[in-house]
Amino acid sequence: MEQQLDFLVDKVVAELQKKLSELGEKAPAQAMEQAVEKVVEASMQPGAQPSVEANGAAALQSDVSEEPERTAQIPNPQWKEGLEELLTSTPARIGVWRTGVRPLTKTMLQLRRDHAAAVDAVYGEVRQEVLDQFSLFTVETQYDNTENYLKRPDMGRILTDEGVRLLQERCQKKPQVQIVVSDGLSASAVDANLKDVLPSLLDSLKSYGLSCGTPFFVKGGRVASMDHIGEVLEPEVLVMLIGERPGLVTAHSMSAYMCYRPRKGMVESERTVISNIHRQGTSPVEAGAHIGTILSKMLEQKASGVKLVL
């Protein structure tokens, strides 16, 4: 999806250049500005397609099949090799250059695209077919709604009475390993990564001879909701796969928080975490396998967080 959006950004920029050339070099600055705003606004409408020459979906797919190479926009940089090295070492927005005192139009469109993706990640919902694929039933915290979830993190740490009842009825008690999935601050992270992380994790647990309880999904969950879950199910170890706070580099990043015998009153130093699980960060498949290794060490050492020796 991100590659397809990059493709569309390039097409919108091409359309802008076409519109400006039609106005001519002597066109008033105000008229040129209006042409830019008109095309940009049209491209941001839901379902809008830029007016460009393309061969439909097939052309779109062929253009985005590979990850485009990042190149600096700075003309004649003093240290070209150093700039190229920076570009290969970080996804941060560097070397984007400017036009006058403003960023380039393409840079601004990409920024608006990534900001919109971050907002969608926070306010979106995990697709039901993703949960159904792994037979995950849903329990909720006391978050009530997204706005309240953002303002009252404490309400995302406690399950509803109905949620507690569902766990008691449908989950195995005192499992060796308990897997929990939560949307957290990015529903997009669950949609994008769960299909790779969870099977890899289950295979890893099987290879270590570890048994797993009944996985489920927590809607509106914060990391510390694992403490309340621990009080109800009493697992030896628990791992929560949760969407991270989205940024402008990616809105699809997931974290795996793990702890030994979770309970209310735990401090953050008692948790172990793998973060930045996404296709441009920690590989989802590799993360799943590594989570299994860490959980096995927790069981061996009966510890987690700063007390765990990895």
Tab-separated table of C-alpha atoms in Angstrom:
chain	number	residue	atom	x	y	z
A	1	MET	CA	0.000	0.000	0.000
A	2	GLU	CA	2.785	2.476	0.855
A	3	GLN	CA	4.459	1.754	-2.476
A	4	GLN	CA	1.187	2.355	-4.309
A	5	LEU	CA	0.816	5.688	-2.517
A	6	ASP	CA	4.369	6.632	-3.490
A	7	PHE	CA	3.425	5.872	-7.085
A	8	LEU	CA	0.366	8.123	-6.835
A	9	VAL	CA	2.426	10.937	-5.285
A	10	ASP	CA	4.775	10.808	-8.288
A	11	LYS	CA	1.800	10.981	-10.634
A	12	VAL	CA	0.287	13.935	-8.801
A	13	VAL	CA	3.604	15.807	-9.001
A	14	ALA	CA	3.729	15.107	-12.741
A	15	GLU	CA	0.203	16.497	-13.074
A	16	LEU	CA	1.183	19.624	-11.155
A	17	GLN	CA	4.101	20.227	-13.480
A	18	LYS	CA	1.792	19.800	-16.466
A	19	LYS	CA	-0.732	22.308	-15.086
A	20	LEU	CA	1.980	24.860	-14.339
A	21	SER	CA	3.485	24.539	-17.803
A	22	GLU	CA	0.048	25.208	-19.323
A	23	LEU	CA	-0.131	28.470	-17.379
A	24	GLY	CA	3.137	29.594	-18.919
A	25	GLU	CA	6.149	31.306	-17.470
A	26	LYS	CA	4.403	34.698	-17.419
A	27	ALA	CA	1.399	33.498	-15.415
A	28	PRO	CA	0.811	35.432	-12.188
A	29	ALA	CA	2.108	33.731	-9.048
A	30	GLN	CA	-1.401	33.664	-7.581
A	31	ALA	CA	-2.775	31.753	-10.552
A	32	MET	CA	0.037	29.212	-10.315
A	33	GLU	CA	-0.626	28.795	-6.603
A	34	GLN	CA	-4.317	28.166	-7.278
A	35	ALA	CA	-3.476	25.495	-9.844
A	36	VAL	CA	-1.261	23.699	-7.327
A	37	GLU	CA	-3.899	23.837	-4.592
A	38	LYS	CA	-6.625	22.577	-6.937
A	39	VAL	CA	-4.697	19.463	-7.979
A	40	VAL	CA	-3.449	18.680	-4.470
A	41	GLU	CA	-6.922	19.014	-2.945
A	42	ALA	CA	-8.401	16.784	-5.645
A	43	SER	CA	-5.794	14.123	-4.982
A	44	MET	CA	-6.631	14.106	-1.267
A	45	GLN	CA	-10.330	13.371	-1.746
A	46	PRO	CA	-11.417	9.828	-0.767
A	47	GLY	CA	-11.267	7.574	-3.812
A	48	ALA	CA	-9.812	10.331	-6.004
A	49	GLN	CA	-7.532	9.324	-8.881
A	50	PRO	CA	-5.012	11.768	-10.330
A	51	SER	CA	-5.530	12.584	-14.002
A	52	VAL	CA	-2.416	10.962	-15.414
A	53	GLU	CA	-1.466	8.719	-18.277
A	54	ALA	CA	-1.294	5.167	-16.941
A	55	ASN	CA	-2.396	1.747	-18.025
A	56	GLY	CA	-4.753	1.100	-15.130
A	57	ALA	CA	-4.143	-1.239	-12.232
A	58	ALA	CA	-1.629	-3.355	-14.160
A	59	ALA	CA	0.643	-0.373	-14.690
A	60	LEU	CA	0.285	0.614	-11.052
A	61	GLN	CA	1.200	-2.860	-9.877
A	62	SER	CA	4.229	-3.095	-12.164
A	63	ASP	CA	5.558	0.260	-11.005
A	64	VAL	CA	5.368	-0.626	-7.293
A	65	SER	CA	6.572	-4.216	-7.385
A	66	GLU	CA	9.987	-3.232	-6.036
A	67	GLU	CA	11.073	-0.865	-3.254
A	68	PRO	CA	12.258	2.383	-4.896
A	69	GLU	CA	15.822	3.438	-4.180
A	70	ARG	CA	16.099	6.568	-2.060
A	71	THR	CA	18.072	9.402	-3.605
A	72	ALA	CA	18.963	12.825	-2.240
A	73	GLN	CA	17.342	15.835	-3.882
A	74	ILE	CA	20.174	18.214	-2.908
A	75	PRO	CA	21.898	19.500	-6.057
A	76	ASN	CA	25.707	19.188	-5.996
A	77	PRO	CA	26.145	18.157	-2.330
A	78	GLN	CA	29.630	18.828	-0.914
A	79	TRP	CA	29.929	15.253	0.390
A	80	LYS	CA	27.872	13.068	-1.921
A	81	GLU	CA	29.192	9.757	-0.577
A	82	GLY	CA	28.414	10.713	3.010
A	83	LEU	CA	24.895	11.807	2.102
A	84	GLU	CA	24.242	8.538	0.254
A	85	GLU	CA	25.511	6.608	3.288
A	86	LEU	CA	23.079	8.483	5.534
A	87	LEU	CA	20.193	7.701	3.205
A	88	THR	CA	20.936	3.976	3.349
A	89	SER	CA	21.226	3.993	7.158
A	90	THR	CA	17.965	5.709	8.131
A	91	PRO	CA	14.412	6.127	6.803
A	92	ALA	CA	14.356	9.695	8.191
A	93	ARG	CA	13.551	12.578	5.855
A	94	ILE	CA	17.002	13.868	4.950
A	95	GLY	CA	18.314	15.269	1.704
A	96	VAL	CA	14.834	16.372	0.628
A	97	TRP	CA	15.921	19.884	-0.460
A	98	ARG	CA	13.563	22.818	-1.004
A	99	THR	CA	12.108	25.259	-3.498
A	100	GLY	CA	12.649	28.764	-2.197
A	101	VAL	CA	11.870	28.597	1.522
A	102	ARG	CA	9.417	25.706	1.111
A	103	PRO	CA	9.915	21.933	0.899
A	104	LEU	CA	9.442	20.403	-2.534
A	105	THR	CA	5.847	19.633	-3.487
A	106	LYS	CA	6.574	15.886	-3.583
A	107	THR	CA	7.996	16.034	-0.061
A	108	MET	CA	4.902	17.826	1.211
A	109	LEU	CA	2.573	15.320	-0.457
A	110	GLN	CA	4.499	12.414	1.086
A	111	LEU	CA	4.355	14.142	4.487
A	112	ARG	CA	0.588	14.588	4.224
A	113	ARG	CA	0.213	10.976	3.086
A	114	ASP	CA	2.217	9.632	6.037
A	115	HIS	CA	0.397	11.864	8.523
A	116	ALA	CA	-2.954	10.619	7.208
A	117	ALA	CA	-1.764	7.011	7.561
A	118	ALA	CA	-0.766	7.684	11.186
A	119	VAL	CA	-4.190	9.153	11.981
A	120	ASP	CA	-5.924	6.211	10.308
A	121	ALA	CA	-3.799	3.809	12.372
A	122	VAL	CA	-4.921	5.390	15.653
A	123	TYR	CA	-8.604	5.787	14.778
A	124	GLY	CA	-8.969	2.663	12.654
A	125	GLU	CA	-10.066	-0.820	13.688
A	126	VAL	CA	-8.416	-4.179	13.170
A	127	ARG	CA	-10.103	-6.025	10.300
A	128	GLN	CA	-12.338	-8.812	11.546
A	129	GLU	CA	-11.047	-11.225	8.905
A	130	VAL	CA	-7.559	-10.908	10.408
A	131	LEU	CA	-8.896	-11.937	13.826
A	132	ASP	CA	-11.035	-14.693	12.306
A	133	GLN	CA	-7.996	-16.109	10.516
A	134	PHE	CA	-6.506	-17.018	13.910
A	135	SER	CA	-9.811	-17.632	15.728
A	136	LEU	CA	-9.237	-14.724	18.111
A	137	PHE	CA	-12.277	-13.696	20.132
A	138	THR	CA	-12.460	-10.112	21.397
A	139	VAL	CA	-12.557	-8.635	24.880
A	140	GLU	CA	-12.551	-4.918	25.636
A	141	THR	CA	-10.967	-2.643	28.194
A	142	GLN	CA	-12.783	0.229	29.884
A	143	TYR	CA	-11.440	2.680	27.277
A	144	ASP	CA	-15.018	3.505	26.073
A	145	ASN	CA	-13.976	5.303	22.852
A	146	THR	CA	-10.839	6.392	21.005
A	147	GLU	CA	-10.816	9.964	22.324
A	148	ASN	CA	-11.097	8.697	25.882
A	149	TYR	CA	-8.450	6.052	25.162
A	150	LEU	CA	-5.982	8.791	24.211
A	151	LYS	CA	-6.790	10.990	27.215
A	152	ARG	CA	-7.147	8.252	29.842
A	153	PRO	CA	-4.444	5.583	29.423
A	154	ASP	CA	-5.441	4.101	32.784
A	155	MET	CA	-8.808	2.985	31.377
A	156	GLY	CA	-7.039	0.935	28.711
A	157	ARG	CA	-5.296	-1.089	31.424
A	158	ILE	CA	-8.412	-2.643	32.948
A	159	LEU	CA	-10.755	-5.127	31.274
A	160	THR	CA	-14.492	-4.721	31.462
A	161	ASP	CA	-16.483	-7.088	33.674
A	162	GLU	CA	-17.773	-8.750	30.496
A	163	GLY	CA	-14.204	-9.160	29.280
A	164	VAL	CA	-13.166	-10.850	32.518
A	165	ARG	CA	-16.169	-13.175	32.255
A	166	LEU	CA	-15.236	-14.153	28.695
A	167	LEU	CA	-11.664	-14.962	29.721
A	168	GLN	CA	-12.871	-17.124	32.583
A	169	GLU	CA	-15.275	-18.994	30.302
A	170	ARG	CA	-13.204	-19.410	27.138
A	171	CYS	CA	-9.523	-19.431	28.129
A	172	GLN	CA	-7.292	-22.121	29.541
A	173	LYS	CA	-6.295	-21.304	33.143
A	174	LYS	CA	-2.661	-21.222	34.238
A	175	PRO	CA	-1.172	-21.816	30.766
A	176	GLN	CA	2.555	-22.024	30.234
A	177	VAL	CA	2.450	-19.283	27.576
A	178	GLN	CA	-0.399	-16.830	27.050
A	179	ILE	CA	-0.554	-14.879	23.765
A	180	VAL	CA	-2.559	-11.656	23.655
A	181	VAL	CA	-3.058	-9.370	20.630
A	182	SER	CA	-4.140	-5.738	20.970
A	183	ASP	CA	-4.693	-2.797	18.631
A	184	GLY	CA	-3.021	-0.372	21.028
A	185	LEU	CA	-2.220	2.835	19.151
A	186	SER	CA	-2.120	1.251	15.683
A	187	ALA	CA	-4.763	-1.060	14.311
A	188	SER	CA	-2.804	-0.990	11.048
A	189	ALA	CA	0.126	-2.709	12.777
A	190	VAL	CA	-2.024	-5.741	13.611
A	191	ASP	CA	-3.458	-5.887	10.093
A	192	ALA	CA	0.004	-5.669	8.530
A	193	ASN	CA	2.049	-7.969	10.771
A	194	LEU	CA	-0.076	-10.507	12.635
A	195	LYS	CA	-0.281	-12.966	9.731
A	196	ASP	CA	3.530	-13.287	9.813
A	197	VAL	CA	4.332	-12.819	13.505
A	198	LEU	CA	1.800	-15.194	15.068
A	199	PRO	CA	2.465	-18.338	12.959
A	200	SER	CA	6.208	-17.834	13.410
A	201	LEU	CA	5.740	-17.442	17.178
A	202	LEU	CA	3.608	-20.577	17.421
A	203	ASP	CA	6.196	-22.568	15.451
A	204	SER	CA	8.934	-21.257	17.735
A	205	LEU	CA	7.036	-22.247	20.881
A	206	LYS	CA	6.468	-25.718	19.423
A	207	SER	CA	10.172	-26.127	18.676
A	208	TYR	CA	10.980	-25.371	22.334
A	209	GLY	CA	8.313	-27.781	23.536
A	210	LEU	CA	6.226	-25.022	25.129
A	211	SER	CA	2.446	-25.165	25.403
A	212	CYS	CA	0.206	-22.195	24.625
A	213	GLY	CA	-3.066	-21.122	26.202
A	214	THR	CA	-6.033	-19.593	24.365
A	215	PRO	CA	-4.983	-16.544	22.292
A	216	PHE	CA	-7.438	-13.637	22.120
A	217	PHE	CA	-7.724	-9.984	21.063
A	218	VAL	CA	-8.004	-6.979	23.395
A	219	LYS	CA	-9.713	-3.945	21.900
A	220	GLY	CA	-8.560	-0.632	23.350
A	221	GLY	CA	-5.697	-2.241	25.242
A	222	ARG	CA	-2.683	-0.611	26.830
A	223	VAL	CA	0.490	-2.534	27.638
A	224	ALA	CA	-0.362	-2.761	31.331
A	225	SER	CA	-3.632	-4.556	30.553
A	226	MET	CA	-1.430	-7.653	30.525
A	227	ASP	CA	-1.223	-7.277	34.327
A	228	HIS	CA	-4.998	-7.534	34.710
A	229	ILE	CA	-5.051	-10.475	32.300
A	230	GLY	CA	-2.313	-12.104	34.374
A	231	GLU	CA	-4.448	-11.818	37.501
A	232	VAL	CA	-7.355	-13.533	35.738
A	233	LEU	CA	-5.546	-16.348	33.844
A	234	GLU	CA	-2.337	-16.727	35.892
A	235	PRO	CA	0.001	-17.724	33.027
A	236	GLU	CA	3.665	-18.476	33.644
A	237	VAL	CA	4.656	-16.053	30.876
A	238	LEU	CA	2.585	-13.680	28.767
A	239	VAL	CA	3.346	-11.938	25.482
A	240	MET	CA	1.274	-9.058	24.151
A	241	LEU	CA	1.532	-8.193	20.452
A	242	ILE	CA	0.404	-4.571	20.331
A	243	GLY	CA	0.354	-1.715	17.820
A	244	GLU	CA	2.924	0.999	18.510
A	245	ARG	CA	2.345	4.734	18.421
A	246	PRO	CA	2.502	5.527	14.667
A	247	GLY	CA	5.006	7.987	13.265
A	248	LEU	CA	5.763	9.592	9.915
A	249	VAL	CA	8.176	6.811	8.938
A	250	THR	CA	5.641	4.008	9.374
A	251	ALA	CA	2.179	3.542	10.853
A	252	HIS	CA	2.503	-0.267	10.851
A	253	SER	CA	4.972	-0.860	13.680
A	254	MET	CA	4.199	-3.524	16.291
A	255	SER	CA	5.784	-4.304	19.662
A	256	ALA	CA	5.915	-7.530	21.657
A	257	TYR	CA	5.809	-7.007	25.442
A	258	MET	CA	6.670	-10.053	27.541
A	259	CYS	CA	6.738	-10.715	31.264
A	260	TYR	CA	7.071	-13.563	33.732
A	261	ARG	CA	3.971	-14.167	35.851
A	262	PRO	CA	2.242	-10.836	35.096
A	263	ARG	CA	0.268	-9.312	37.955
A	264	LYS	CA	-1.082	-5.965	39.089
A	265	GLY	CA	1.544	-3.628	40.468
A	266	MET	CA	4.295	-4.649	38.034
A	267	VAL	CA	6.756	-1.907	37.057
A	268	GLU	CA	7.999	-1.324	33.514
A	269	SER	CA	11.477	-2.650	34.305
A	270	GLU	CA	9.905	-6.093	34.805
A	271	ARG	CA	8.848	-6.258	31.145
A	272	THR	CA	10.915	-7.311	28.147
A	273	VAL	CA	10.081	-5.793	24.774
A	274	ILE	CA	10.878	-6.213	21.087
A	275	SER	CA	9.849	-3.081	19.197
A	276	ASN	CA	9.770	-1.805	15.612
A	277	ILE	CA	8.311	-5.004	14.189
A	278	HIS	CA	7.433	-4.175	10.583
A	279	ARG	CA	8.758	-4.841	7.099
A	280	GLN	CA	11.264	-1.981	7.136
A	281	GLY	CA	12.345	-2.706	10.724
A	282	THR	CA	12.507	-5.987	12.616
A	283	SER	CA	11.188	-8.629	10.219
A	284	PRO	CA	7.793	-9.939	11.456
A	285	VAL	CA	8.760	-13.560	10.790
A	286	GLU	CA	12.112	-13.206	12.554
A	287	ALA	CA	10.460	-11.347	15.429
A	288	GLY	CA	8.004	-14.196	15.986
A	289	ALA	CA	10.833	-16.739	16.161
A	290	HIS	CA	12.875	-14.545	18.515
A	291	ILE	CA	9.901	-13.975	20.829
A	292	GLY	CA	9.663	-17.738	21.294
A	293	THR	CA	13.353	-17.867	22.247
A	294	ILE	CA	12.940	-15.096	24.817
A	295	LEU	CA	9.869	-16.740	26.352
A	296	SER	CA	11.778	-20.011	26.755
A	297	LYS	CA	14.572	-18.143	28.570
A	298	MET	CA	12.020	-16.482	30.852
A	299	LEU	CA	10.672	-19.874	31.847
A	300	GLU	CA	14.175	-21.227	32.439
A	301	GLN	CA	15.289	-18.257	34.550
A	302	LYS	CA	11.868	-17.491	36.077
A	303	ALA	CA	12.475	-13.798	35.354
A	304	SER	CA	11.788	-11.027	32.870
A	305	GLY	CA	12.798	-7.420	32.299
A	306	VAL	CA	16.095	-6.265	33.771
A	307	LYS	CA	16.484	-9.525	35.704
A	308	LEU	CA	16.451	-11.628	32.533
A	309	VAL	CA	19.843	-12.594	31.083
A	310	LEU	CA	19.667	-12.901	27.297
